[in-house]
PDB file of C-alpha atoms and ligand atoms in Angstrom:
ATOM      1  CA  MET A  24     -17.470   1.102  22.958  1.00  0.00           C
ATOM      2  CA  GLU A  25     -15.249   0.949  26.001  1.00  0.00           C
ATOM      3  CA  ILE A  26     -14.159  -1.608  28.512  1.00  0.00           C
ATOM      4  CA  ARG A  27     -12.787  -0.432  31.815  1.00  0.00           C
ATOM      5  CA  GLU A  28     -11.667  -1.884  34.919  1.00  0.00           C
ATOM      6  CA  ILE A  29     -13.722  -1.742  37.958  1.00  0.00           C
ATOM      7  CA  ARG A  30     -11.867  -1.430  41.084  1.00  0.00           C
ATOM      8  CA  GLU A  31     -13.848  -0.230  43.816  1.00  0.00           C
ATOM      9  CA  HIS A  32     -17.526  -0.682  44.849  1.00  0.00           C
ATOM     10  CA  LYS A  33     -17.826  -3.892  42.403  1.00  0.00           C
ATOM     11  CA  LYS A  34     -21.098  -4.928  44.099  1.00  0.00           C
ATOM     12  CA  ARG A  35     -23.033  -1.727  42.440  1.00  0.00           C
ATOM     13  CA  PHE A  36     -23.136  -3.895  39.604  1.00  0.00           C
ATOM     14  CA  LEU A  37     -24.569  -7.092  41.272  1.00  0.00           C
ATOM     15  CA  ALA A  38     -27.807  -7.187  39.185  1.00  0.00           C
ATOM     16  CA  LEU A  39     -25.410  -8.091  36.339  1.00  0.00           C
ATOM     17  CA  LEU A  40     -23.091 -10.419  38.404  1.00  0.00           C
ATOM     18  CA  LEU A  41     -26.105 -12.513  39.359  1.00  0.00           C
ATOM     19  CA  LEU A  42     -27.373 -12.734  35.828  1.00  0.00           C
ATOM     20  CA  GLY A  43     -23.733 -14.575  35.187  1.00  0.00           C
ATOM     21  CA  ASP A  44     -23.808 -16.355  38.657  1.00  0.00           C
ATOM     22  CA  GLU A  45     -27.147 -16.494  40.463  1.00  0.00           C
ATOM     23  CA  GLN A  46     -25.888 -17.110  43.827  1.00  0.00           C
ATOM     24  CA  GLU A  47     -24.289 -14.187  45.797  1.00  0.00           C
ATOM     25  CA  SER A  48     -22.544 -16.253  48.388  1.00  0.00           C
ATOM     26  CA  MET A  49     -20.768 -17.822  45.287  1.00  0.00           C
ATOM     27  CA  ILE A  50     -20.080 -14.373  43.972  1.00  0.00           C
ATOM     28  CA  ASP A  51     -18.386 -13.447  47.198  1.00  0.00           C
ATOM     29  CA  ARG A  52     -15.892 -16.209  46.981  1.00  0.00           C
ATOM     30  CA  TYR A  53     -14.149 -14.514  43.790  1.00  0.00           C
ATOM     31  CA  LEU A  54     -15.069 -10.994  43.465  1.00  0.00           C
ATOM     32  CA  GLU A  55     -12.341  -9.216  45.595  1.00  0.00           C
ATOM     33  CA  ARG A  56      -9.565 -11.111  44.376  1.00  0.00           C
ATOM     34  CA  GLY A  57     -10.998 -10.909  40.877  1.00  0.00           C
ATOM     35  CA  THR A  58     -10.225  -8.182  38.339  1.00  0.00           C
ATOM     36  CA  MET A  59     -13.736  -6.744  36.880  1.00  0.00           C
ATOM     37  CA  TYR A  60     -14.269  -5.149  33.701  1.00  0.00           C
ATOM     38  CA  VAL A  61     -17.307  -3.412  32.534  1.00  0.00           C
ATOM     39  CA  LEU A  62     -18.458  -2.815  28.770  1.00  0.00           C
ATOM     40  CA  ASP A  63     -19.809   0.615  28.427  1.00  0.00           C
ATOM     41  CA  ASP A  64     -21.560   1.359  24.872  1.00  0.00           C
ATOM     42  CA  GLY A  65     -23.710   4.448  25.562  1.00  0.00           C
ATOM     43  CA  GLY A  66     -24.466   2.947  28.947  1.00  0.00           C
ATOM     44  CA  ILE A  67     -23.241  -0.381  30.941  1.00  0.00           C
ATOM     45  CA  ARG A  68     -23.938  -3.475  28.588  1.00  0.00           C
ATOM     46  CA  GLY A  69     -21.979  -6.037  30.438  1.00  0.00           C
ATOM     47  CA  GLU A  70     -19.530  -7.081  32.636  1.00  0.00           C
ATOM     48  CA  CYS A  71     -16.934  -9.658  33.445  1.00  0.00           C
ATOM     49  CA  VAL A  72     -14.676 -10.866  36.267  1.00  0.00           C
ATOM     50  CA  VAL A  73     -11.504 -12.893  35.762  1.00  0.00           C
ATOM     51  CA  THR A  74      -9.085 -14.499  38.231  1.00  0.00           C
ATOM     52  CA  ASP A  75      -5.698 -15.845  38.293  1.00  0.00           C
ATOM     53  CA  GLU A  76      -5.628 -19.522  39.224  1.00  0.00           C
ATOM     54  CA  GLY A  77      -2.001 -20.067  38.845  1.00  0.00           C
ATOM     55  CA  ASN A  78       0.028 -22.050  36.167  1.00  0.00           C
ATOM     56  CA  GLY A  79      -0.643 -19.509  33.597  1.00  0.00           C
ATOM     57  CA  VAL A  80      -4.334 -19.845  33.880  1.00  0.00           C
ATOM     58  CA  LEU A  81      -6.579 -16.858  33.782  1.00  0.00           C
ATOM     59  CA  GLU A  82     -10.144 -17.760  34.648  1.00  0.00           C
ATOM     60  CA  ILE A  83     -13.502 -16.083  33.836  1.00  0.00           C
ATOM     61  CA  LYS A  84     -15.678 -16.416  36.995  1.00  0.00           C
ATOM     62  CA  ASN A  85     -18.437 -14.362  35.778  1.00  0.00           C
ATOM     63  CA  ILE A  86     -19.551 -12.679  32.132  1.00  0.00           C
ATOM     64  CA  ALA A  87     -23.053 -11.283  31.777  1.00  0.00           C
ATOM     65  CA  VAL A  88     -24.560  -9.047  29.107  1.00  0.00           C
ATOM     66  CA  LYS A  89     -27.691  -7.198  29.955  1.00  0.00           C
ATOM     67  CA  PRO A  90     -30.576  -9.126  28.501  1.00  0.00           C
ATOM     68  CA  GLU A  91     -31.627  -6.362  26.158  1.00  0.00           C
ATOM     69  CA  SER A  92     -27.995  -5.988  24.988  1.00  0.00           C
ATOM     70  CA  GLN A  93     -27.580  -9.758  24.359  1.00  0.00           C
ATOM     71  CA  GLY A  94     -26.967 -11.275  20.949  1.00  0.00           C
ATOM     72  CA  LYS A  95     -25.120  -7.781  19.684  1.00  0.00           C
ATOM     73  CA  GLY A  96     -21.538  -9.038  20.251  1.00  0.00           C
ATOM     74  CA  TYR A  97     -20.855  -7.871  23.502  1.00  0.00           C
ATOM     75  CA  GLY A  98     -19.996 -11.023  24.941  1.00  0.00           C
ATOM     76  CA  ARG A  99     -17.702 -11.907  22.250  1.00  0.00           C
ATOM     77  CA  ALA A 100     -16.177  -8.415  22.577  1.00  0.00           C
ATOM     78  CA  MET A 101     -15.347  -8.887  25.891  1.00  0.00           C
ATOM     79  CA  ILE A 102     -13.620 -12.326  25.170  1.00  0.00           C
ATOM     80  CA  GLU A 103     -11.700 -10.775  22.632  1.00  0.00           C
ATOM     81  CA  PHE A 104     -10.613  -7.927  25.038  1.00  0.00           C
ATOM     82  CA  LEU A 105      -9.308 -10.500  27.596  1.00  0.00           C
ATOM     83  CA  VAL A 106      -7.653 -12.425  24.700  1.00  0.00           C
ATOM     84  CA  GLN A 107      -5.703  -9.273  23.569  1.00  0.00           C
ATOM     85  CA  LYS A 108      -5.198  -7.826  27.165  1.00  0.00           C
ATOM     86  CA  TYR A 109      -3.616 -10.927  28.703  1.00  0.00           C
ATOM     87  CA  ARG A 110      -2.073 -12.840  25.677  1.00  0.00           C
ATOM     88  CA  GLY A 111       1.648 -13.158  26.597  1.00  0.00           C
ATOM     89  CA  ARG A 112       0.868 -12.972  30.173  1.00  0.00           C
ATOM     90  CA  TYR A 113      -1.022 -16.214  30.342  1.00  0.00           C
ATOM     91  CA  ALA A 114      -1.025 -19.184  28.812  1.00  0.00           C
ATOM     92  CA  ALA A 115      -4.684 -19.823  28.588  1.00  0.00           C
ATOM     93  CA  LEU A 116      -7.952 -18.190  29.278  1.00  0.00           C
ATOM     94  CA  GLN A 117     -10.621 -20.641  31.000  1.00  0.00           C
ATOM     95  CA  ALA A 118     -14.041 -20.441  31.681  1.00  0.00           C
ATOM     96  CA  GLY A 119     -16.650 -22.919  33.868  1.00  0.00           C
ATOM     97  CA  THR A 120     -20.140 -23.274  33.022  1.00  0.00           C
ATOM     98  CA  GLY A 121     -23.082 -25.451  33.329  1.00  0.00           C
ATOM     99  CA  ASP A 122     -23.762 -27.811  30.736  1.00  0.00           C
ATOM    100  CA  SER A 123     -26.740 -25.365  29.103  1.00  0.00           C
ATOM    101  CA  PRO A 124     -27.713 -24.671  25.654  1.00  0.00           C
ATOM    102  CA  LEU A 125     -27.374 -21.056  26.514  1.00  0.00           C
ATOM    103  CA  THR A 126     -23.671 -20.700  27.267  1.00  0.00           C
ATOM    104  CA  VAL A 127     -22.222 -23.806  25.633  1.00  0.00           C
ATOM    105  CA  PRO A 128     -22.679 -22.518  22.237  1.00  0.00           C
ATOM    106  CA  PHE A 129     -21.156 -19.001  23.307  1.00  0.00           C
ATOM    107  CA  TYR A 130     -17.882 -20.289  24.319  1.00  0.00           C
ATOM    108  CA  GLU A 131     -17.637 -22.428  21.410  1.00  0.00           C
ATOM    109  CA  THR A 132     -18.124 -19.720  18.801  1.00  0.00           C
ATOM    110  CA  CYS A 133     -15.712 -17.755  20.825  1.00  0.00           C
ATOM    111  CA  GLY A 134     -13.184 -20.465  20.258  1.00  0.00           C
ATOM    112  CA  PHE A 135     -12.911 -22.334  23.216  1.00  0.00           C
ATOM    113  CA  VAL A 136     -12.670 -25.985  23.613  1.00  0.00           C
ATOM    114  CA  ARG A 137     -13.899 -28.435  26.370  1.00  0.00           C
ATOM    115  CA  ALA A 138     -11.241 -29.127  28.822  1.00  0.00           C
ATOM    116  CA  GLY A 139     -12.601 -31.060  31.734  1.00  0.00           C
ATOM    117  CA  ARG A 140     -15.641 -31.391  34.094  1.00  0.00           C
ATOM    118  CA  ILE A 141     -16.194 -31.291  37.841  1.00  0.00           C
ATOM    119  CA  ARG A 142     -18.902 -33.675  38.255  1.00  0.00           C
ATOM    120  CA  ASN A 143     -21.851 -32.690  40.766  1.00  0.00           C
ATOM    121  CA  TYR A 144     -20.489 -28.933  40.903  1.00  0.00           C
ATOM    122  CA  PHE A 145     -23.649 -27.225  40.813  1.00  0.00           C
ATOM    123  CA  THR A 146     -25.672 -29.769  42.912  1.00  0.00           C
ATOM    124  CA  ASP A 147     -22.944 -29.711  45.437  1.00  0.00           C
ATOM    125  CA  GLN A 148     -21.793 -26.019  45.811  1.00  0.00           C
ATOM    126  CA  TYR A 149     -25.085 -24.192  45.283  1.00  0.00           C
ATOM    127  CA  ASP A 150     -27.971 -23.913  47.859  1.00  0.00           C
ATOM    128  CA  HIS A 151     -30.565 -24.182  45.367  1.00  0.00           C
ATOM    129  CA  PRO A 152     -31.154 -25.905  42.100  1.00  0.00           C
ATOM    130  CA  ILE A 153     -30.261 -23.875  39.070  1.00  0.00           C
ATOM    131  CA  TRP A 154     -32.038 -24.280  35.989  1.00  0.00           C
ATOM    132  CA  GLU A 155     -30.881 -22.623  32.598  1.00  0.00           C
ATOM    133  CA  GLY A 156     -32.442 -23.070  29.235  1.00  0.00           C
ATOM    134  CA  GLY A 157     -34.586 -25.773  30.657  1.00  0.00           C
ATOM    135  CA  VAL A 158     -31.726 -27.761  31.916  1.00  0.00           C
ATOM    136  CA  ARG A 159     -30.922 -28.386  35.624  1.00  0.00           C
ATOM    137  CA  LEU A 160     -27.537 -27.493  35.771  1.00  0.00           C
ATOM    138  CA  THR A 161     -25.343 -30.525  37.648  1.00  0.00           C
ATOM    139  CA  ASP A 162     -21.694 -30.822  36.431  1.00  0.00           C
ATOM    140  CA  LEU A 163     -19.312 -27.801  35.549  1.00  0.00           C
ATOM    141  CA  ILE A 164     -17.791 -27.888  32.327  1.00  0.00           C
ATOM    142  CA  TYR A 165     -14.365 -26.162  31.951  1.00  0.00           C
ATOM    143  CA  PHE A 166     -13.672 -24.408  28.390  1.00  0.00           C
ATOM    144  CA  ARG A 167     -10.268 -23.199  27.747  1.00  0.00           C
ATOM    145  CA  ARG A 168      -8.845 -21.051  25.025  1.00  0.00           C
ATOM    146  CA  GLU A 169      -4.856 -21.065  24.431  1.00  0.00           C
ATOM    147  CA  LEU A 170      -3.393 -17.622  24.547  1.00  0.00           C
ATOM    148  CA  GLY A 171      -0.158 -18.633  23.219  1.00  0.00           C
ATOM    149  CA  GLU A 172       3.578 -18.532  24.401  1.00  0.00           C
ATOM    150  CA  ARG A 173       3.866 -16.664  27.663  1.00  0.00           C
ATOM    151  CA  GLU A 174       6.710 -13.844  27.422  1.00  0.00           C
ATOM    152  CA  ILE A 175       7.384 -13.878  31.229  1.00  0.00           C
TER     153      ILE A 175
HETATM  154  C1  LIG B 312     -23.571 -15.769  27.446  1.00  0.00           C
HETATM  155  C2  LIG B 312     -23.736 -14.341  27.292  1.00  0.00           C
HETATM  156  C3  LIG B 312     -22.550 -13.443  27.977  1.00  0.00           C
HETATM  157  C4  LIG B 312     -23.254 -13.846  25.784  1.00  0.00           C
HETATM  158  O1  LIG B 312     -23.055 -12.829  25.505  1.00  0.00           O
HETATM  159  P1  LIG B 312     -23.773 -11.996  24.227  1.00  0.00           P
HETATM  160  O2  LIG B 312     -23.348 -10.694  24.066  1.00  0.00           O
HETATM  161  O3  LIG B 312     -25.262 -12.564  24.158  1.00  0.00           O
HETATM  162  O4  LIG B 312     -23.128 -13.139  23.035  1.00  0.00           O
HETATM  163  P2  LIG B 312     -22.586 -12.281  21.479  1.00  0.00           P
HETATM  164  O5  LIG B 312     -23.746 -11.792  21.116  1.00  0.00           O
HETATM  165  O6  LIG B 312     -21.338 -11.800  21.757  1.00  0.00           O
HETATM  166  O7  LIG B 312     -22.508 -13.813  20.953  1.00  0.00           O
HETATM  167  C5  LIG B 312     -21.093 -14.472  20.319  1.00  0.00           C
HETATM  168  C6  LIG B 312     -21.192 -15.231  19.770  1.00  0.00           C
HETATM  169  O8  LIG B 312     -21.747 -16.853  20.479  1.00  0.00           O
HETATM  170  C7  LIG B 312     -23.452 -17.270  19.765  1.00  0.00           C
HETATM  171  N1  LIG B 312     -24.240 -17.396  20.865  1.00  0.00           N
HETATM  172  C8  LIG B 312     -24.241 -16.596  22.177  1.00  0.00           C
HETATM  173  N2  LIG B 312     -25.440 -17.334  22.832  1.00  0.00           N
HETATM  174  C9  LIG B 312     -25.697 -18.119  22.060  1.00  0.00           C
HETATM  175  C10 LIG B 312     -26.578 -19.244  22.262  1.00  0.00           C
HETATM  176  N3  LIG B 312     -27.411 -19.389  23.337  1.00  0.00           N
HETATM  177  N4  LIG B 312     -26.725 -20.362  21.305  1.00  0.00           N
HETATM  178  C11 LIG B 312     -26.182 -20.180  20.305  1.00  0.00           C
HETATM  179  N5  LIG B 312     -25.094 -19.356  20.075  1.00  0.00           N
HETATM  180  C12 LIG B 312     -24.782 -18.334  20.887  1.00  0.00           C
HETATM  181  C13 LIG B 312     -23.778 -15.961  19.087  1.00  0.00           C
HETATM  182  O9  LIG B 312     -24.429 -16.186  18.061  1.00  0.00           O
HETATM  183  C14 LIG B 312     -22.532 -15.132  18.568  1.00  0.00           C
HETATM  184  O10 LIG B 312     -21.945 -15.858  17.403  1.00  0.00           O
HETATM  185  P3  LIG B 312     -21.677 -15.040  15.898  1.00  0.00           P
HETATM  186  O11 LIG B 312     -20.792 -13.822  16.256  1.00  0.00           O
HETATM  187  O12 LIG B 312     -21.011 -16.065  15.143  1.00  0.00           O
HETATM  188  O13 LIG B 312     -23.019 -14.421  15.389  1.00  0.00           O
HETATM  189  C15 LIG B 312     -25.254 -13.831  27.205  1.00  0.00           C
HETATM  190  O14 LIG B 312     -25.948 -14.176  26.484  1.00  0.00           O
HETATM  191  C16 LIG B 312     -25.064 -13.752  28.850  1.00  0.00           C
HETATM  192  O15 LIG B 312     -25.209 -12.790  29.709  1.00  0.00           O
HETATM  193  N6  LIG B 312     -26.023 -14.687  29.290  1.00  0.00           N
HETATM  194  C17 LIG B 312     -26.544 -14.679  30.653  1.00  0.00           C
HETATM  195  C18 LIG B 312     -25.590 -14.753  31.934  1.00  0.00           C
HETATM  196  C19 LIG B 312     -24.769 -15.974  31.510  1.00  0.00           C
HETATM  197  O16 LIG B 312     -25.272 -17.084  31.321  1.00  0.00           O
HETATM  198  N7  LIG B 312     -23.404 -16.072  31.683  1.00  0.00           N
HETATM  199  C20 LIG B 312     -22.433 -17.061  31.414  1.00  0.00           C
HETATM  200  C21 LIG B 312     -22.301 -17.761  32.724  1.00  0.00           C
HETATM  201  S1  LIG B 312     -21.022 -18.834  32.502  1.00  0.00           S
END
């Protein structure tokens, strides 16, 4: 298994990006300035995009594992990769997600705790209703995992 950075032509992974964030115009807001990684294990299994949000916060803007490869530890592997890679450089890893039964348990199992909420984010920012796990997403929930002391 290998996780590698993608610097060019990030949109070739658009199908995966749309799995993590279903509106392309929203992806366009962070893809270029974001750092993208793909997880390869005999083929591409997943991707994630992180951005520097200032104040020592690294944010996961997009994370997705192909449907047939979900539940096999690849999502957790990407989180642990980010924690190892950015520990010492950032104070915390942050992720915003809908209040969905499909993603909240994932972040909680991966050691994140709830750290805030933006009310009506999905209803205000997206041009169509977003449904996930039978729930219509409204608020954005922030999850946070501390990365320890910064060395810089
Ligand atoms: C969310 C997602 C990235 C998780 O990746 P994954 O490879 O399936 O997750 P993992 O197999 O690494 O799971 C890690 C842990 O989270 C738990 N978990 C993951 N999804 C869960 C769910 N829906 N309910 C309960 N637990 C869940 C797993 O049980 C596992 O726990 P364990 O290690 O103790 O067994 C993946 O399901 C996905 O791509 N979903 C669609 C896109 C998406 O919603 N992205 C997030 C946008 S914020």
